[in-house]
Amino acid sequence: MARKCKEDAEKTRQAVIESALDVFSDKGYAKATFDEIAARAGFTKGAVYWYFRNKADLVAALIIEYTQSKRQELMQKLPQGNTLDDLLEYFIQWADAGAKDLRFSRFQRFVMCQMEWSEAVLSRVEKTLATTKDWHLEKVNQVLAECEKNGQLKDGLNIDVVQHVIISTYMGIVFSSISKRVSYDLVDMVKTGLTLLFDGLKK
């Protein structure tokens, strides 16, 4: 019985998170209310408050849920090696997942294009997300460290700067795609853009 109750509680929590994504995407963070989120999920407002104290907590849970579940889904596809070719394939797999999974794409669009990131919200969300690793940055660090160790990178590169340039390039391409500012195939653009960047890093 306890297990069944726990499973039901998790299903309710997941339903609230999914409803929140729909309402946030449709109305924006500021205008969304717990009443609307609860109604969309088919629960009372009290049920939403049972799991989340406020909208900032709900946004943090949404980010953790979607990033962790997508990473878990991709684990078997993501390359384990630490070459620049592996890194390129790593980002291609993430881009492909974003292009094919409409819910994940909607999540990215909300976080990157529709979310009103005020200082108050950021301060509350960042505390909750402190334990969530930046997996992209971790992968980039591993690859650059290995390539530098093997003498495959140009001399004099500032690795700390390069890693952020790589992440910014990838995220910029994703942003341009999901915000519909340009019409191109996301995977092709990631492959083209990062190939040009990586070629410039090699000796």
PDB file of C-alpha atoms in Angstrom:
ATOM      1  CA  MET A   1       0.000   0.000   0.000  1.00  0.00           C
ATOM      2  CA  ALA A   2       2.817   2.422   0.890  1.00  0.00           C
ATOM      3  CA  ARG A   3       4.497   1.744  -2.453  1.00  0.00           C
ATOM      4  CA  LYS A   4       1.238   2.384  -4.305  1.00  0.00           C
ATOM      5  CA  CYS A   5       0.775   5.680  -2.468  1.00  0.00           C
ATOM      6  CA  LYS A   6       4.338   6.687  -3.319  1.00  0.00           C
ATOM      7  CA  GLU A   7       3.800   5.839  -6.990  1.00  0.00           C
ATOM      8  CA  ASP A   8       0.549   7.807  -7.060  1.00  0.00           C
ATOM      9  CA  ALA A   9       2.238  10.781  -5.421  1.00  0.00           C
ATOM     10  CA  GLU A  10       5.011  10.733  -8.031  1.00  0.00           C
ATOM     11  CA  LYS A  11       2.459  10.535 -10.843  1.00  0.00           C
ATOM     12  CA  THR A  12       0.664  13.541  -9.383  1.00  0.00           C
ATOM     13  CA  ARG A  13       3.911  15.474  -9.085  1.00  0.00           C
ATOM     14  CA  GLN A  14       4.822  14.644 -12.696  1.00  0.00           C
ATOM     15  CA  ALA A  15       1.379  15.712 -13.873  1.00  0.00           C
ATOM     16  CA  VAL A  16       1.801  19.056 -12.110  1.00  0.00           C
ATOM     17  CA  ILE A  17       5.211  19.580 -13.728  1.00  0.00           C
ATOM     18  CA  GLU A  18       3.840  18.783 -17.187  1.00  0.00           C
ATOM     19  CA  SER A  19       0.881  21.087 -16.622  1.00  0.00           C
ATOM     20  CA  ALA A  20       3.243  23.830 -15.453  1.00  0.00           C
ATOM     21  CA  LEU A  21       5.235  23.608 -18.676  1.00  0.00           C
ATOM     22  CA  ASP A  22       2.035  24.027 -20.705  1.00  0.00           C
ATOM     23  CA  VAL A  23       0.785  26.990 -18.679  1.00  0.00           C
ATOM     24  CA  PHE A  24       4.197  28.685 -18.468  1.00  0.00           C
ATOM     25  CA  SER A  25       4.648  28.262 -22.224  1.00  0.00           C
ATOM     26  CA  ASP A  26       1.195  29.650 -22.993  1.00  0.00           C
ATOM     27  CA  LYS A  27       1.077  32.558 -20.532  1.00  0.00           C
ATOM     28  CA  GLY A  28       4.634  33.186 -19.375  1.00  0.00           C
ATOM     29  CA  TYR A  29       6.001  32.755 -15.865  1.00  0.00           C
ATOM     30  CA  ALA A  30       4.706  36.042 -14.449  1.00  0.00           C
ATOM     31  CA  LYS A  31       1.074  35.591 -15.535  1.00  0.00           C
ATOM     32  CA  ALA A  32       0.795  31.868 -14.776  1.00  0.00           C
ATOM     33  CA  THR A  33      -0.995  30.955 -11.553  1.00  0.00           C
ATOM     34  CA  PHE A  34      -1.187  27.843  -9.413  1.00  0.00           C
ATOM     35  CA  ASP A  35      -4.950  27.844 -10.046  1.00  0.00           C
ATOM     36  CA  GLU A  36      -4.380  27.472 -13.794  1.00  0.00           C
ATOM     37  CA  ILE A  37      -1.639  24.890 -13.375  1.00  0.00           C
ATOM     38  CA  ALA A  38      -3.834  22.842 -11.043  1.00  0.00           C
ATOM     39  CA  ALA A  39      -6.853  23.102 -13.340  1.00  0.00           C
ATOM     40  CA  ARG A  40      -4.811  22.023 -16.369  1.00  0.00           C
ATOM     41  CA  ALA A  41      -3.563  18.985 -14.445  1.00  0.00           C
ATOM     42  CA  GLY A  42      -7.023  18.188 -13.046  1.00  0.00           C
ATOM     43  CA  PHE A  43      -6.122  18.816  -9.397  1.00  0.00           C
ATOM     44  CA  THR A  44      -6.884  21.391  -6.717  1.00  0.00           C
ATOM     45  CA  LYS A  45      -4.545  24.292  -6.038  1.00  0.00           C
ATOM     46  CA  GLY A  46      -3.789  22.680  -2.679  1.00  0.00           C
ATOM     47  CA  ALA A  47      -2.376  19.643  -4.486  1.00  0.00           C
ATOM     48  CA  VAL A  48       0.102  21.873  -6.316  1.00  0.00           C
ATOM     49  CA  TYR A  49       1.145  23.561  -3.059  1.00  0.00           C
ATOM     50  CA  TRP A  50       1.655  20.129  -1.508  1.00  0.00           C
ATOM     51  CA  TYR A  51       4.598  19.570  -3.860  1.00  0.00           C
ATOM     52  CA  PHE A  52       5.825  23.107  -4.586  1.00  0.00           C
ATOM     53  CA  ARG A  53       5.947  26.135  -2.318  1.00  0.00           C
ATOM     54  CA  ASN A  54       5.967  28.691  -5.131  1.00  0.00           C
ATOM     55  CA  LYS A  55       6.471  29.142  -8.862  1.00  0.00           C
ATOM     56  CA  ALA A  56      10.237  29.414  -8.490  1.00  0.00           C
ATOM     57  CA  ASP A  57      10.326  25.951  -6.911  1.00  0.00           C
ATOM     58  CA  LEU A  58       8.170  24.663  -9.741  1.00  0.00           C
ATOM     59  CA  VAL A  59      10.454  26.129 -12.420  1.00  0.00           C
ATOM     60  CA  ALA A  60      13.500  24.611 -10.711  1.00  0.00           C
ATOM     61  CA  ALA A  61      11.783  21.199 -10.621  1.00  0.00           C
ATOM     62  CA  LEU A  62      10.832  21.579 -14.274  1.00  0.00           C
ATOM     63  CA  ILE A  63      14.434  22.275 -15.276  1.00  0.00           C
ATOM     64  CA  ILE A  64      15.820  19.396 -13.216  1.00  0.00           C
ATOM     65  CA  GLU A  65      13.174  16.978 -14.495  1.00  0.00           C
ATOM     66  CA  TYR A  66      13.651  17.736 -18.175  1.00  0.00           C
ATOM     67  CA  THR A  67      17.452  17.944 -18.180  1.00  0.00           C
ATOM     68  CA  GLN A  68      17.967  14.835 -16.062  1.00  0.00           C
ATOM     69  CA  SER A  69      15.394  12.703 -17.878  1.00  0.00           C
ATOM     70  CA  LYS A  70      16.753  13.694 -21.295  1.00  0.00           C
ATOM     71  CA  ARG A  71      20.329  13.001 -20.217  1.00  0.00           C
ATOM     72  CA  GLN A  72      19.283   9.592 -18.887  1.00  0.00           C
ATOM     73  CA  GLU A  73      17.520   8.864 -22.164  1.00  0.00           C
ATOM     74  CA  LEU A  74      20.613   9.821 -24.176  1.00  0.00           C
ATOM     75  CA  MET A  75      23.214   8.063 -22.029  1.00  0.00           C
ATOM     76  CA  GLN A  76      23.529   5.066 -24.367  1.00  0.00           C
ATOM     77  CA  LYS A  77      23.936   7.320 -27.414  1.00  0.00           C
ATOM     78  CA  LEU A  78      26.368   9.875 -26.036  1.00  0.00           C
ATOM     79  CA  PRO A  79      30.011   9.132 -26.903  1.00  0.00           C
ATOM     80  CA  GLN A  80      32.267   8.229 -23.997  1.00  0.00           C
ATOM     81  CA  GLY A  81      35.530   9.187 -25.697  1.00  0.00           C
ATOM     82  CA  ASN A  82      37.330  12.480 -25.219  1.00  0.00           C
ATOM     83  CA  THR A  83      38.289  13.592 -28.725  1.00  0.00           C
ATOM     84  CA  LEU A  84      36.949  16.631 -30.557  1.00  0.00           C
ATOM     85  CA  ASP A  85      35.075  14.220 -32.856  1.00  0.00           C
ATOM     86  CA  ASP A  86      33.449  12.700 -29.780  1.00  0.00           C
ATOM     87  CA  LEU A  87      32.524  16.166 -28.540  1.00  0.00           C
ATOM     88  CA  LEU A  88      30.983  17.017 -31.905  1.00  0.00           C
ATOM     89  CA  GLU A  89      28.905  13.829 -31.820  1.00  0.00           C
ATOM     90  CA  TYR A  90      27.909  14.609 -28.220  1.00  0.00           C
ATOM     91  CA  PHE A  91      26.377  17.944 -29.216  1.00  0.00           C
ATOM     92  CA  ILE A  92      24.816  16.473 -32.358  1.00  0.00           C
ATOM     93  CA  GLN A  93      22.995  13.902 -30.218  1.00  0.00           C
ATOM     94  CA  TRP A  94      21.659  16.626 -27.895  1.00  0.00           C
ATOM     95  CA  ALA A  95      20.585  18.757 -30.855  1.00  0.00           C
ATOM     96  CA  ASP A  96      18.879  15.785 -32.512  1.00  0.00           C
ATOM     97  CA  ALA A  97      17.006  15.015 -29.292  1.00  0.00           C
ATOM     98  CA  GLY A  98      15.828  18.618 -29.070  1.00  0.00           C
ATOM     99  CA  ALA A  99      14.703  18.609 -32.686  1.00  0.00           C
ATOM    100  CA  LYS A 100      12.716  15.359 -32.414  1.00  0.00           C
ATOM    101  CA  ASP A 101      11.221  15.613 -28.911  1.00  0.00           C
ATOM    102  CA  LEU A 102       8.509  18.270 -29.085  1.00  0.00           C
ATOM    103  CA  ARG A 103       8.049  18.464 -25.291  1.00  0.00           C
ATOM    104  CA  PHE A 104      11.788  18.896 -24.739  1.00  0.00           C
ATOM    105  CA  SER A 105      11.866  21.520 -27.490  1.00  0.00           C
ATOM    106  CA  ARG A 106       8.971  23.348 -25.835  1.00  0.00           C
ATOM    107  CA  PHE A 107      10.814  23.197 -22.514  1.00  0.00           C
ATOM    108  CA  GLN A 108      13.941  24.699 -24.094  1.00  0.00           C
ATOM    109  CA  ARG A 109      11.897  27.428 -25.766  1.00  0.00           C
ATOM    110  CA  PHE A 110      10.253  28.353 -22.476  1.00  0.00           C
ATOM    111  CA  VAL A 111      13.520  28.467 -20.499  1.00  0.00           C
ATOM    112  CA  MET A 112      15.531  30.273 -23.178  1.00  0.00           C
ATOM    113  CA  CYS A 113      12.947  32.533 -24.813  1.00  0.00           C
ATOM    114  CA  GLN A 114       9.850  32.934 -22.656  1.00  0.00           C
ATOM    115  CA  MET A 115      10.967  32.807 -19.029  1.00  0.00           C
ATOM    116  CA  GLU A 116      11.164  36.158 -17.230  1.00  0.00           C
ATOM    117  CA  TRP A 117      14.451  35.700 -15.351  1.00  0.00           C
ATOM    118  CA  SER A 118      14.225  38.418 -12.708  1.00  0.00           C
ATOM    119  CA  GLU A 119      16.917  38.647 -10.040  1.00  0.00           C
ATOM    120  CA  ALA A 120      14.437  37.483  -7.419  1.00  0.00           C
ATOM    121  CA  VAL A 121      13.536  34.370  -9.397  1.00  0.00           C
ATOM    122  CA  LEU A 122      17.149  33.631 -10.300  1.00  0.00           C
ATOM    123  CA  SER A 123      18.289  33.803  -6.688  1.00  0.00           C
ATOM    124  CA  ARG A 124      15.613  31.343  -5.597  1.00  0.00           C
ATOM    125  CA  VAL A 125      16.010  28.952  -8.522  1.00  0.00           C
ATOM    126  CA  GLU A 126      19.814  28.872  -8.457  1.00  0.00           C
ATOM    127  CA  LYS A 127      19.847  27.605  -4.874  1.00  0.00           C
ATOM    128  CA  THR A 128      17.700  24.655  -5.871  1.00  0.00           C
ATOM    129  CA  LEU A 129      19.766  23.960  -8.980  1.00  0.00           C
ATOM    130  CA  ALA A 130      23.125  24.165  -7.201  1.00  0.00           C
ATOM    131  CA  THR A 131      23.397  20.382  -7.025  1.00  0.00           C
ATOM    132  CA  THR A 132      22.598  19.908 -10.713  1.00  0.00           C
ATOM    133  CA  LYS A 133      25.761  19.541 -12.767  1.00  0.00           C
ATOM    134  CA  ASP A 134      26.353  21.435 -15.966  1.00  0.00           C
ATOM    135  CA  TRP A 135      26.876  18.283 -17.985  1.00  0.00           C
ATOM    136  CA  HIS A 136      27.773  20.064 -21.212  1.00  0.00           C
ATOM    137  CA  LEU A 137      30.545  22.018 -19.525  1.00  0.00           C
ATOM    138  CA  GLU A 138      31.790  18.881 -17.795  1.00  0.00           C
ATOM    139  CA  LYS A 139      32.058  17.051 -21.121  1.00  0.00           C
ATOM    140  CA  VAL A 140      33.794  19.988 -22.811  1.00  0.00           C
ATOM    141  CA  ASN A 141      36.283  20.188 -19.925  1.00  0.00           C
ATOM    142  CA  GLN A 142      37.121  16.497 -20.221  1.00  0.00           C
ATOM    143  CA  VAL A 143      37.694  16.700 -23.962  1.00  0.00           C
ATOM    144  CA  LEU A 144      39.778  19.874 -23.903  1.00  0.00           C
ATOM    145  CA  ALA A 145      41.931  18.565 -21.056  1.00  0.00           C
ATOM    146  CA  GLU A 146      42.594  15.330 -22.950  1.00  0.00           C
ATOM    147  CA  CYS A 147      43.293  17.112 -26.239  1.00  0.00           C
ATOM    148  CA  GLU A 148      45.648  19.556 -24.540  1.00  0.00           C
ATOM    149  CA  LYS A 149      47.442  16.697 -22.785  1.00  0.00           C
ATOM    150  CA  ASN A 150      47.921  14.926 -26.122  1.00  0.00           C
ATOM    151  CA  GLY A 151      49.212  18.068 -27.830  1.00  0.00           C
ATOM    152  CA  GLN A 152      46.306  18.250 -30.262  1.00  0.00           C
ATOM    153  CA  LEU A 153      45.349  21.870 -29.598  1.00  0.00           C
ATOM    154  CA  LYS A 154      47.044  25.031 -30.802  1.00  0.00           C
ATOM    155  CA  ASP A 155      49.609  26.475 -28.419  1.00  0.00           C
ATOM    156  CA  GLY A 156      48.581  29.353 -26.187  1.00  0.00           C
ATOM    157  CA  LEU A 157      44.858  28.628 -26.059  1.00  0.00           C
ATOM    158  CA  ASN A 158      43.089  29.748 -22.912  1.00  0.00           C
ATOM    159  CA  ILE A 159      41.128  26.594 -22.142  1.00  0.00           C
ATOM    160  CA  ASP A 160      38.872  28.360 -19.630  1.00  0.00           C
ATOM    161  CA  VAL A 161      37.789  30.776 -22.327  1.00  0.00           C
ATOM    162  CA  VAL A 162      37.554  28.150 -25.080  1.00  0.00           C
ATOM    163  CA  GLN A 163      35.205  25.931 -23.074  1.00  0.00           C
ATOM    164  CA  HIS A 164      32.729  28.786 -22.660  1.00  0.00           C
ATOM    165  CA  VAL A 165      33.028  29.750 -26.335  1.00  0.00           C
ATOM    166  CA  ILE A 166      32.061  26.190 -27.275  1.00  0.00           C
ATOM    167  CA  ILE A 167      29.069  26.145 -24.921  1.00  0.00           C
ATOM    168  CA  SER A 168      27.982  29.627 -26.039  1.00  0.00           C
ATOM    169  CA  THR A 169      28.209  28.647 -29.702  1.00  0.00           C
ATOM    170  CA  TYR A 170      26.081  25.553 -29.177  1.00  0.00           C
ATOM    171  CA  MET A 171      23.502  27.343 -27.035  1.00  0.00           C
ATOM    172  CA  GLY A 172      23.378  30.251 -29.482  1.00  0.00           C
ATOM    173  CA  ILE A 173      22.557  27.901 -32.350  1.00  0.00           C
ATOM    174  CA  VAL A 174      19.856  26.199 -30.282  1.00  0.00           C
ATOM    175  CA  PHE A 175      18.402  29.565 -29.263  1.00  0.00           C
ATOM    176  CA  SER A 176      18.278  30.800 -32.862  1.00  0.00           C
ATOM    177  CA  SER A 177      16.478  27.627 -33.867  1.00  0.00           C
ATOM    178  CA  ILE A 178      13.858  27.394 -31.119  1.00  0.00           C
ATOM    179  CA  SER A 179      13.135  31.132 -31.231  1.00  0.00           C
ATOM    180  CA  LYS A 180      12.475  30.702 -34.965  1.00  0.00           C
ATOM    181  CA  ARG A 181      14.801  33.570 -35.849  1.00  0.00           C
ATOM    182  CA  VAL A 182      16.292  31.533 -38.646  1.00  0.00           C
ATOM    183  CA  SER A 183      15.030  28.561 -40.634  1.00  0.00           C
ATOM    184  CA  TYR A 184      17.631  25.832 -40.820  1.00  0.00           C
ATOM    185  CA  ASP A 185      18.034  22.261 -39.717  1.00  0.00           C
ATOM    186  CA  LEU A 186      19.223  22.399 -36.102  1.00  0.00           C
ATOM    187  CA  VAL A 187      21.405  19.299 -36.318  1.00  0.00           C
ATOM    188  CA  ASP A 188      23.072  20.435 -39.551  1.00  0.00           C
ATOM    189  CA  MET A 189      23.791  23.873 -38.105  1.00  0.00           C
ATOM    190  CA  VAL A 190      25.272  22.420 -34.900  1.00  0.00           C
ATOM    191  CA  LYS A 191      27.450  20.091 -36.959  1.00  0.00           C
ATOM    192  CA  THR A 192      28.597  22.880 -39.291  1.00  0.00           C
ATOM    193  CA  GLY A 193      29.140  25.516 -36.622  1.00  0.00           C
ATOM    194  CA  LEU A 194      31.024  23.333 -34.167  1.00  0.00           C
ATOM    195  CA  THR A 195      33.107  21.702 -36.911  1.00  0.00           C
ATOM    196  CA  LEU A 196      34.347  25.152 -37.962  1.00  0.00           C
ATOM    197  CA  LEU A 197      35.088  26.031 -34.342  1.00  0.00           C
ATOM    198  CA  PHE A 198      36.870  22.763 -33.563  1.00  0.00           C
ATOM    199  CA  ASP A 199      38.959  22.936 -36.737  1.00  0.00           C
ATOM    200  CA  GLY A 200      40.219  26.294 -35.523  1.00  0.00           C
ATOM    201  CA  LEU A 201      41.406  24.760 -32.251  1.00  0.00           C
ATOM    202  CA  LYS A 202      43.478  21.986 -33.813  1.00  0.00           C
ATOM    203  CA  LYS A 203      47.174  22.210 -34.547  1.00  0.00           C
TER     204      LYS A 203
END
